Amino acid sequence: MRRRRDSLSEFNVWPAFTDALGGLVMVLIFLITVFVITEVLIGREMMGKETAIGQLQRIISHLEGLAGDADKEAARLRSRMQGLESTVSERDKLLAQLRNERAALSADKSKAEQTATSAQEQAALLSTRAERLAAELERLNRALAANQQDLAQRDSVIVQQKGRIEALDSALKKKLLERVEELEKYASDFFGRLREVFANNPDIKVVGDRFVFQSEVLFASGEATLSASGGGDLDKFAAVYRQLAAKLPPDLPVIIEVQGHTDRVPVRGRFPSNWELSTARAQQVVNYLIQQGIPPQRLAAVGMAEYHPIDPADNADAYRRNRRIELKITSR
């Protein structure tokens, strides 16, 4: 039994070992197969990696070229961006200017609208006024038509009055001519008589229509007080006037104008200038003639200073001739 058991034991272990060894071999074969397959796969993978590396290098080289092109494009884009920014800035300025112009145009438009409204109102007012004026014109035309007949009648009256006026004008001219002739005759007689009275006095002359006293005959130098001898000469003048005044028509407008004249030498003393001196002398003569009976309404006093000389020379003789009192017959 024991042998049988031993034989049975030996018989049972070997197959198990064989099975185990076979299993181990199978495992080894599997492992070897896996290793071989792995090596094959790794070899293939390595070959693929080398190929891939080459491709990657080519790709990297291509990408580097693309990167260079991209840098150039980026530089170009940056330059273009700067240009666009400048364009945008100019556009903003132009836009601001356009906005300002639009605001100005809007204001002008508003003013124009206001002006148009005002013009329309003015046009309406003018239209109303035109209607009123048309009505007024119509009324005036009717009044004018109504007055034309009166005007025709008045024209006839005017023609008649014109004839009368012409007749009166002719008569007036004739009367004035007669008065002028009377005045000239009186002046001629008056100065003719004075010429006879003062024929022997060289300082008293009749020059045309003027009776001339040299100032030294009537006044001392720079004074306006009438001298005694000067009063005597004025007495003769007044006597001649009184003789002829009786023949003078009362309505004949005769005036004896007394003019005072000086030389150009500035006056010294109580008179500020030759104006006052010449005026005072003329007034003194007028006052004296009034005392001698010549009516005041027939006399006038005028100061002429040195501005109306009869001798423009600049010497003592000329100065003496320019210092004078002139009596001139005029009419009102």
mmCIF file of C-alpha atoms in Angstrom:
data_model
loop_
_atom_site.group_PDB
_atom_site.id
_atom_site.type_symbol
_atom_site.label_atom_id
_atom_site.label_comp_id
_atom_site.label_asym_id
_atom_site.label_seq_id
_atom_site.Cartn_x
_atom_site.Cartn_y
_atom_site.Cartn_z
ATOM 1 C CA MET A 1 0.000 0.000 0.000
ATOM 2 C CA ARG A 2 2.859 2.239 0.904
ATOM 3 C CA ARG A 3 4.612 1.589 -2.380
ATOM 4 C CA ARG A 4 1.473 2.107 -4.160
ATOM 5 C CA ARG A 5 1.063 5.284 -2.357
ATOM 6 C CA ASP A 6 4.712 6.243 -3.159
ATOM 7 C CA SER A 7 4.318 5.280 -6.736
ATOM 8 C CA LEU A 8 1.174 7.127 -6.901
ATOM 9 C CA SER A 9 2.865 10.116 -5.332
ATOM 10 C CA GLU A 10 5.731 10.034 -7.816
ATOM 11 C CA PHE A 11 3.381 9.552 -10.631
ATOM 12 C CA ASN A 12 1.283 12.536 -9.608
ATOM 13 C CA VAL A 13 4.143 15.095 -9.035
ATOM 14 C CA TRP A 14 5.778 14.927 -12.466
ATOM 15 C CA PRO A 15 2.830 15.696 -14.483
ATOM 16 C CA ALA A 16 2.255 18.648 -12.261
ATOM 17 C CA PHE A 17 5.851 19.694 -12.696
ATOM 18 C CA THR A 18 5.552 19.127 -16.356
ATOM 19 C CA ASP A 19 2.455 21.132 -16.392
ATOM 20 C CA ALA A 20 4.148 23.841 -14.386
ATOM 21 C CA LEU A 21 7.212 23.759 -16.585
ATOM 22 C CA GLY A 22 5.066 23.817 -19.643
ATOM 23 C CA GLY A 23 3.212 26.708 -18.167
ATOM 24 C CA LEU A 24 6.484 28.452 -17.405
ATOM 25 C CA VAL A 25 7.702 27.818 -20.922
ATOM 26 C CA MET A 26 4.503 29.205 -22.243
ATOM 27 C CA VAL A 27 4.994 32.216 -20.031
ATOM 28 C CA LEU A 28 8.565 32.598 -21.242
ATOM 29 C CA ILE A 29 7.463 32.199 -24.808
ATOM 30 C CA PHE A 30 4.790 34.744 -24.175
ATOM 31 C CA LEU A 31 7.267 37.071 -22.580
ATOM 32 C CA ILE A 32 9.750 36.542 -25.401
ATOM 33 C CA THR A 33 6.995 37.063 -27.883
ATOM 34 C CA VAL A 34 5.954 40.199 -26.058
ATOM 35 C CA PHE A 35 9.581 41.346 -25.912
ATOM 36 C CA VAL A 36 10.099 40.656 -29.580
ATOM 37 C CA ILE A 37 6.899 42.362 -30.446
ATOM 38 C CA THR A 38 7.871 45.224 -28.150
ATOM 39 C CA GLU A 39 11.305 45.461 -29.760
ATOM 40 C CA VAL A 40 9.720 45.393 -33.140
ATOM 41 C CA LEU A 41 7.263 48.031 -32.101
ATOM 42 C CA ILE A 42 9.979 50.069 -30.410
ATOM 43 C CA GLY A 43 12.120 49.813 -33.543
ATOM 44 C CA ARG A 44 9.273 50.855 -35.658
ATOM 45 C CA GLU A 45 8.500 53.618 -33.187
ATOM 46 C CA MET A 46 12.114 54.783 -33.261
ATOM 47 C CA MET A 47 12.120 54.769 -37.026
ATOM 48 C CA GLY A 48 8.823 56.676 -36.967
ATOM 49 C CA LYS A 49 10.258 59.142 -34.463
ATOM 50 C CA GLU A 50 13.288 59.817 -36.657
ATOM 51 C CA THR A 51 10.983 60.326 -39.572
ATOM 52 C CA ALA A 52 8.752 62.479 -37.404
ATOM 53 C CA ILE A 53 11.777 64.445 -36.151
ATOM 54 C CA GLY A 54 12.807 65.132 -39.740
ATOM 55 C CA GLN A 55 9.323 66.177 -40.543
ATOM 56 C CA LEU A 56 9.251 68.284 -37.395
ATOM 57 C CA GLN A 57 12.546 69.902 -38.362
ATOM 58 C CA ARG A 58 11.147 70.669 -41.792
ATOM 59 C CA ILE A 59 7.979 71.967 -40.172
ATOM 60 C CA ILE A 60 10.036 74.026 -37.707
ATOM 61 C CA SER A 61 12.096 75.457 -40.587
ATOM 62 C CA HIS A 62 8.901 76.247 -42.453
ATOM 63 C CA LEU A 63 7.420 77.746 -39.303
ATOM 64 C CA GLU A 64 10.548 79.846 -38.799
ATOM 65 C CA GLY A 65 10.090 81.160 -42.350
ATOM 66 C CA LEU A 66 6.483 81.792 -41.599
ATOM 67 C CA ALA A 67 7.506 83.528 -38.346
ATOM 68 C CA GLY A 68 9.857 85.823 -40.311
ATOM 69 C CA ASP A 69 7.080 86.588 -42.747
ATOM 70 C CA ALA A 70 4.760 87.104 -39.790
ATOM 71 C CA ASP A 71 7.253 89.584 -38.251
ATOM 72 C CA LYS A 72 7.443 91.453 -41.518
ATOM 73 C CA GLU A 73 3.676 91.428 -41.812
ATOM 74 C CA ALA A 74 3.417 92.556 -38.179
ATOM 75 C CA ALA A 75 5.829 95.460 -38.890
ATOM 76 C CA ARG A 76 3.814 96.352 -41.978
ATOM 77 C CA LEU A 77 0.615 96.131 -39.965
ATOM 78 C CA ARG A 78 2.120 98.305 -37.201
ATOM 79 C CA SER A 79 3.129 100.917 -39.799
ATOM 80 C CA ARG A 80 -0.315 100.743 -41.319
ATOM 81 C CA MET A 81 -1.809 100.962 -37.823
ATOM 82 C CA GLN A 82 0.171 104.159 -37.190
ATOM 83 C CA GLY A 83 -1.072 105.557 -40.511
ATOM 84 C CA LEU A 84 -4.596 104.569 -39.586
ATOM 85 C CA GLU A 85 -4.198 106.211 -36.177
ATOM 86 C CA SER A 86 -3.007 109.432 -37.893
ATOM 87 C CA THR A 87 -5.917 109.168 -40.318
ATOM 88 C CA VAL A 88 -8.290 108.622 -37.413
ATOM 89 C CA SER A 89 -6.850 111.701 -35.637
ATOM 90 C CA GLU A 90 -7.299 113.807 -38.770
ATOM 91 C CA ARG A 91 -10.751 112.348 -39.205
ATOM 92 C CA ASP A 92 -11.586 113.292 -35.597
ATOM 93 C CA LYS A 93 -10.368 116.855 -36.209
ATOM 94 C CA LEU A 94 -12.340 117.037 -39.448
ATOM 95 C CA LEU A 95 -15.338 115.598 -37.673
ATOM 96 C CA ALA A 96 -15.037 118.234 -34.921
ATOM 97 C CA GLN A 97 -14.734 120.953 -37.579
ATOM 98 C CA LEU A 98 -17.751 119.561 -39.400
ATOM 99 C CA ARG A 99 -19.672 119.512 -36.139
ATOM 100 C CA ASN A 100 -18.762 123.155 -35.510
ATOM 101 C CA GLU A 101 -19.756 124.057 -39.061
ATOM 102 C CA ARG A 102 -22.983 122.136 -38.632
ATOM 103 C CA ALA A 103 -23.662 124.062 -35.406
ATOM 104 C CA ALA A 104 -22.914 127.356 -37.206
ATOM 105 C CA LEU A 105 -25.127 126.331 -40.114
ATOM 106 C CA SER A 106 -27.824 125.381 -37.661
ATOM 107 C CA ALA A 107 -27.553 128.810 -36.022
ATOM 108 C CA ASP A 108 -27.608 130.479 -39.452
ATOM 109 C CA LYS A 109 -30.601 128.398 -40.377
ATOM 110 C CA SER A 110 -32.352 129.478 -37.190
ATOM 111 C CA LYS A 111 -31.560 133.122 -37.915
ATOM 112 C CA ALA A 112 -32.684 132.688 -41.516
ATOM 113 C CA GLU A 113 -35.926 131.154 -40.330
ATOM 114 C CA GLN A 114 -36.427 134.041 -37.918
ATOM 115 C CA THR A 115 -35.607 136.497 -40.709
ATOM 116 C CA ALA A 116 -38.011 134.722 -43.026
ATOM 117 C CA THR A 117 -40.710 134.863 -40.378
ATOM 118 C CA SER A 118 -40.022 138.550 -39.818
ATOM 119 C CA ALA A 119 -40.027 139.124 -43.583
ATOM 120 C CA GLN A 120 -43.364 137.386 -43.864
ATOM 121 C CA GLU A 121 -44.744 139.555 -41.088
ATOM 122 C CA GLN A 122 -43.329 142.645 -42.781
ATOM 123 C CA ALA A 123 -44.792 141.501 -46.076
ATOM 124 C CA ALA A 124 -48.173 141.120 -44.422
ATOM 125 C CA LEU A 125 -47.876 144.600 -42.906
ATOM 126 C CA LEU A 126 -46.765 146.041 -46.241
ATOM 127 C CA SER A 127 -49.648 144.331 -47.963
ATOM 128 C CA THR A 128 -52.043 145.871 -45.463
ATOM 129 C CA ARG A 129 -50.426 149.266 -45.904
ATOM 130 C CA ALA A 130 -50.543 148.857 -49.677
ATOM 131 C CA GLU A 131 -54.251 148.194 -49.473
ATOM 132 C CA ARG A 132 -54.716 151.258 -47.297
ATOM 133 C CA LEU A 133 -52.591 153.347 -49.641
ATOM 134 C CA ALA A 134 -54.548 152.088 -52.614
ATOM 135 C CA ALA A 135 -57.764 153.125 -50.903
ATOM 136 C CA GLU A 136 -56.232 156.490 -49.998
ATOM 137 C CA LEU A 137 -54.994 156.912 -53.575
ATOM 138 C CA GLU A 138 -58.464 156.209 -54.866
ATOM 139 C CA ARG A 139 -59.868 158.809 -52.506
ATOM 140 C CA LEU A 140 -57.230 161.321 -53.570
ATOM 141 C CA ASN A 141 -57.935 160.626 -57.229
ATOM 142 C CA ARG A 142 -61.581 161.347 -56.632
ATOM 143 C CA ALA A 143 -60.666 164.516 -54.761
ATOM 144 C CA LEU A 144 -58.249 165.474 -57.542
ATOM 145 C CA ALA A 145 -60.911 164.948 -60.159
ATOM 146 C CA ALA A 146 -63.275 167.064 -58.087
ATOM 147 C CA ASN A 147 -60.663 169.824 -57.776
ATOM 148 C CA GLN A 148 -59.634 169.910 -61.423
ATOM 149 C CA GLN A 149 -62.566 172.107 -62.285
ATOM 150 C CA ASP A 150 -61.672 174.474 -59.460
ATOM 151 C CA LEU A 151 -58.072 174.493 -60.662
ATOM 152 C CA ALA A 152 -59.154 175.399 -64.150
ATOM 153 C CA GLN A 153 -61.089 178.325 -62.750
ATOM 154 C CA ARG A 154 -58.161 179.311 -60.573
ATOM 155 C CA ASP A 155 -55.815 179.131 -63.565
ATOM 156 C CA SER A 156 -57.944 181.743 -65.218
ATOM 157 C CA VAL A 157 -57.760 183.881 -62.085
ATOM 158 C CA ILE A 158 -53.992 183.327 -61.875
ATOM 159 C CA VAL A 159 -53.535 184.461 -65.446
ATOM 160 C CA GLN A 160 -55.416 187.619 -64.624
ATOM 161 C CA GLN A 161 -53.427 188.134 -61.422
ATOM 162 C CA LYS A 162 -50.181 187.443 -63.266
ATOM 163 C CA GLY A 163 -50.988 190.256 -65.631
ATOM 164 C CA ARG A 164 -51.633 192.530 -62.672
ATOM 165 C CA ILE A 165 -48.401 191.412 -60.978
ATOM 166 C CA GLU A 166 -46.411 192.092 -64.115
ATOM 167 C CA ALA A 167 -47.965 195.532 -64.317
ATOM 168 C CA LEU A 168 -47.177 196.158 -60.633
ATOM 169 C CA ASP A 169 -43.642 194.826 -61.098
ATOM 170 C CA SER A 170 -43.092 197.139 -64.018
ATOM 171 C CA ALA A 171 -44.427 200.058 -62.002
ATOM 172 C CA LEU A 172 -42.277 199.075 -58.999
ATOM 173 C CA LYS A 173 -39.150 198.800 -61.112
ATOM 174 C CA LYS A 174 -39.912 202.170 -62.597
ATOM 175 C CA LYS A 175 -40.417 203.612 -59.114
ATOM 176 C CA LEU A 176 -37.195 202.026 -57.845
ATOM 177 C CA LEU A 177 -35.329 203.346 -60.845
ATOM 178 C CA GLU A 178 -36.682 206.779 -60.108
ATOM 179 C CA ARG A 179 -35.610 206.432 -56.465
ATOM 180 C CA VAL A 180 -32.152 205.283 -57.497
ATOM 181 C CA GLU A 181 -31.886 208.213 -59.825
ATOM 182 C CA GLU A 182 -33.041 210.514 -57.026
ATOM 183 C CA LEU A 183 -30.494 208.955 -54.647
ATOM 184 C CA GLU A 184 -27.720 209.273 -57.198
ATOM 185 C CA LYS A 185 -28.716 212.878 -57.882
ATOM 186 C CA TYR A 186 -28.784 213.605 -54.151
ATOM 187 C CA ALA A 187 -25.401 211.936 -53.657
ATOM 188 C CA SER A 188 -23.992 213.797 -56.628
ATOM 189 C CA ASP A 189 -25.291 217.125 -55.356
ATOM 190 C CA PHE A 190 -24.195 216.317 -51.808
ATOM 191 C CA PHE A 191 -20.649 215.312 -52.712
ATOM 192 C CA GLY A 192 -20.401 218.103 -55.262
ATOM 193 C CA ARG A 193 -21.292 220.614 -52.579
ATOM 194 C CA LEU A 194 -18.827 218.997 -50.135
ATOM 195 C CA ARG A 195 -16.124 219.114 -52.777
ATOM 196 C CA GLU A 196 -16.689 222.868 -53.064
ATOM 197 C CA VAL A 197 -16.716 223.399 -49.290
ATOM 198 C CA PHE A 198 -13.501 221.417 -48.634
ATOM 199 C CA ALA A 199 -11.691 222.248 -51.870
ATOM 200 C CA ASN A 200 -8.778 223.883 -50.054
ATOM 201 C CA ASN A 201 -8.185 221.073 -47.503
ATOM 202 C CA PRO A 202 -5.960 218.295 -48.927
ATOM 203 C CA ASP A 203 -6.755 216.007 -45.957
ATOM 204 C CA ILE A 204 -10.485 216.008 -46.769
ATOM 205 C CA LYS A 205 -11.392 214.514 -50.135
ATOM 206 C CA VAL A 206 -14.325 213.269 -52.140
ATOM 207 C CA VAL A 207 -13.318 209.942 -53.717
ATOM 208 C CA GLY A 208 -16.062 208.529 -55.914
ATOM 209 C CA ASP A 209 -19.092 207.963 -53.690
ATOM 210 C CA ARG A 210 -17.118 208.446 -50.448
ATOM 211 C CA PHE A 211 -16.213 211.488 -48.384
ATOM 212 C CA VAL A 212 -12.813 210.870 -46.732
ATOM 213 C CA PHE A 213 -11.326 212.523 -43.616
ATOM 214 C CA GLN A 214 -7.768 211.624 -42.734
ATOM 215 C CA SER A 215 -7.826 210.514 -39.091
ATOM 216 C CA GLU A 216 -5.348 213.226 -38.070
ATOM 217 C CA VAL A 217 -7.967 215.849 -39.045
ATOM 218 C CA LEU A 218 -10.409 214.530 -36.432
ATOM 219 C CA PHE A 219 -8.423 212.530 -33.826
ATOM 220 C CA ALA A 220 -5.065 212.409 -32.122
ATOM 221 C CA SER A 221 -2.943 209.275 -32.623
ATOM 222 C CA GLY A 222 -4.415 206.236 -30.857
ATOM 223 C CA GLU A 223 -7.378 208.255 -29.505
ATOM 224 C CA ALA A 224 -11.110 208.377 -30.223
ATOM 225 C CA THR A 225 -11.831 211.838 -28.769
ATOM 226 C CA LEU A 226 -12.893 214.328 -31.441
ATOM 227 C CA SER A 227 -10.533 217.326 -31.726
ATOM 228 C CA ALA A 228 -11.808 220.923 -31.836
ATOM 229 C CA SER A 229 -10.653 221.426 -35.426
ATOM 230 C CA GLY A 230 -12.210 218.120 -36.395
ATOM 231 C CA GLY A 231 -15.505 219.259 -34.905
ATOM 232 C CA GLY A 232 -15.369 222.357 -37.095
ATOM 233 C CA ASP A 233 -14.950 220.269 -40.235
ATOM 234 C CA LEU A 234 -17.856 218.028 -39.219
ATOM 235 C CA ASP A 235 -19.944 221.179 -38.664
ATOM 236 C CA LYS A 236 -19.391 222.082 -42.315
ATOM 237 C CA PHE A 237 -20.374 218.554 -43.346
ATOM 238 C CA ALA A 238 -23.571 218.732 -41.276
ATOM 239 C CA ALA A 239 -24.414 222.172 -42.708
ATOM 240 C CA VAL A 240 -24.193 220.854 -46.273
ATOM 241 C CA TYR A 241 -26.415 217.902 -45.312
ATOM 242 C CA ARG A 242 -29.031 220.189 -43.755
ATOM 243 C CA GLN A 243 -29.096 222.367 -46.858
ATOM 244 C CA LEU A 244 -29.755 219.398 -49.124
ATOM 245 C CA ALA A 245 -31.975 217.489 -46.682
ATOM 246 C CA ALA A 246 -34.819 219.955 -47.341
ATOM 247 C CA LYS A 247 -34.872 218.718 -50.942
ATOM 248 C CA LEU A 248 -34.645 215.049 -49.876
ATOM 249 C CA PRO A 249 -37.942 213.096 -50.180
ATOM 250 C CA PRO A 250 -38.953 211.816 -46.712
ATOM 251 C CA ASP A 251 -39.394 208.256 -47.970
ATOM 252 C CA LEU A 252 -36.052 208.112 -49.804
ATOM 253 C CA PRO A 253 -33.989 205.476 -47.853
ATOM 254 C CA VAL A 254 -30.779 207.488 -47.503
ATOM 255 C CA ILE A 255 -28.194 206.456 -44.879
ATOM 256 C CA ILE A 256 -24.816 208.048 -44.206
ATOM 257 C CA GLU A 257 -22.524 205.167 -43.237
ATOM 258 C CA VAL A 258 -19.546 206.310 -41.143
ATOM 259 C CA GLN A 259 -16.601 203.894 -41.450
ATOM 260 C CA GLY A 260 -13.561 203.962 -39.169
ATOM 261 C CA HIS A 261 -10.248 202.687 -40.650
ATOM 262 C CA THR A 262 -6.797 202.263 -39.047
ATOM 263 C CA ASP A 263 -3.323 201.297 -40.237
ATOM 264 C CA ARG A 264 -1.751 197.898 -39.589
ATOM 265 C CA VAL A 265 0.318 199.049 -36.596
ATOM 266 C CA PRO A 266 -1.038 197.459 -33.365
ATOM 267 C CA VAL A 267 -2.759 200.031 -31.170
ATOM 268 C CA ARG A 268 -1.412 200.935 -27.745
ATOM 269 C CA GLY A 269 -3.286 202.415 -24.847
ATOM 270 C CA ARG A 270 -6.846 201.862 -23.686
ATOM 271 C CA PHE A 271 -8.071 200.042 -26.817
ATOM 272 C CA PRO A 272 -7.407 196.275 -27.023
ATOM 273 C CA SER A 273 -7.093 196.308 -30.818
ATOM 274 C CA ASN A 274 -7.689 198.363 -33.955
ATOM 275 C CA TRP A 275 -11.226 196.969 -34.101
ATOM 276 C CA GLU A 276 -12.221 198.808 -30.953
ATOM 277 C CA LEU A 277 -10.333 201.972 -31.975
ATOM 278 C CA SER A 278 -11.921 202.179 -35.449
ATOM 279 C CA THR A 279 -15.404 201.454 -34.065
ATOM 280 C CA ALA A 280 -15.054 204.043 -31.291
ATOM 281 C CA ARG A 281 -13.979 206.722 -33.796
ATOM 282 C CA ALA A 282 -16.921 205.942 -36.116
ATOM 283 C CA GLN A 283 -19.339 206.110 -33.166
ATOM 284 C CA GLN A 284 -17.813 209.407 -32.023
ATOM 285 C CA VAL A 285 -18.399 210.955 -35.473
ATOM 286 C CA VAL A 286 -21.987 209.636 -35.569
ATOM 287 C CA ASN A 287 -22.734 211.043 -32.117
ATOM 288 C CA TYR A 288 -21.367 214.447 -33.111
ATOM 289 C CA LEU A 289 -23.403 214.533 -36.350
ATOM 290 C CA ILE A 290 -26.552 213.686 -34.377
ATOM 291 C CA GLN A 291 -25.783 216.667 -32.146
ATOM 292 C CA GLN A 292 -25.568 218.782 -35.303
ATOM 293 C CA GLY A 293 -29.099 217.880 -36.331
ATOM 294 C CA ILE A 294 -28.691 214.852 -38.600
ATOM 295 C CA PRO A 295 -31.443 212.310 -37.716
ATOM 296 C CA PRO A 296 -30.068 209.107 -36.060
ATOM 297 C CA GLN A 297 -32.041 206.932 -38.495
ATOM 298 C CA ARG A 298 -29.959 208.454 -41.296
ATOM 299 C CA LEU A 299 -26.639 207.379 -39.699
ATOM 300 C CA ALA A 300 -24.702 204.117 -39.164
ATOM 301 C CA ALA A 301 -21.293 203.504 -37.509
ATOM 302 C CA VAL A 302 -18.978 200.702 -38.701
ATOM 303 C CA GLY A 303 -15.467 199.793 -37.488
ATOM 304 C CA MET A 304 -13.244 198.318 -40.241
ATOM 305 C CA ALA A 305 -9.887 198.156 -38.349
ATOM 306 C CA GLU A 306 -6.868 197.772 -40.693
ATOM 307 C CA TYR A 307 -8.435 195.236 -43.070
ATOM 308 C CA HIS A 308 -9.584 197.583 -45.876
ATOM 309 C CA PRO A 309 -6.533 199.704 -46.757
ATOM 310 C CA ILE A 310 -6.506 202.045 -49.739
ATOM 311 C CA ASP A 311 -2.700 201.775 -49.967
ATOM 312 C CA PRO A 312 -1.200 198.299 -49.349
ATOM 313 C CA ALA A 313 2.388 199.599 -49.113
ATOM 314 C CA ASP A 314 4.356 199.096 -45.907
ATOM 315 C CA ASN A 315 5.589 202.613 -45.163
ATOM 316 C CA ALA A 316 4.636 205.711 -43.185
ATOM 317 C CA ASP A 317 2.874 207.467 -46.101
ATOM 318 C CA ALA A 318 0.698 204.416 -46.759
ATOM 319 C CA TYR A 319 -0.098 204.121 -43.061
ATOM 320 C CA ARG A 320 -1.190 207.794 -43.010
ATOM 321 C CA ARG A 321 -3.490 207.352 -46.031
ATOM 322 C CA ASN A 322 -5.049 204.230 -44.515
ATOM 323 C CA ARG A 323 -5.874 205.983 -41.209
ATOM 324 C CA ARG A 324 -9.157 207.630 -42.187
ATOM 325 C CA ILE A 325 -12.865 208.211 -41.574
ATOM 326 C CA GLU A 326 -15.081 207.567 -44.597
ATOM 327 C CA LEU A 327 -18.671 208.786 -44.983
ATOM 328 C CA LYS A 328 -20.617 206.938 -47.633
ATOM 329 C CA ILE A 329 -24.214 207.457 -48.778
ATOM 330 C CA THR A 330 -26.092 204.168 -49.053
ATOM 331 C CA SER A 331 -29.702 203.032 -48.954
ATOM 332 C CA ARG A 332 -31.497 200.665 -46.611
#
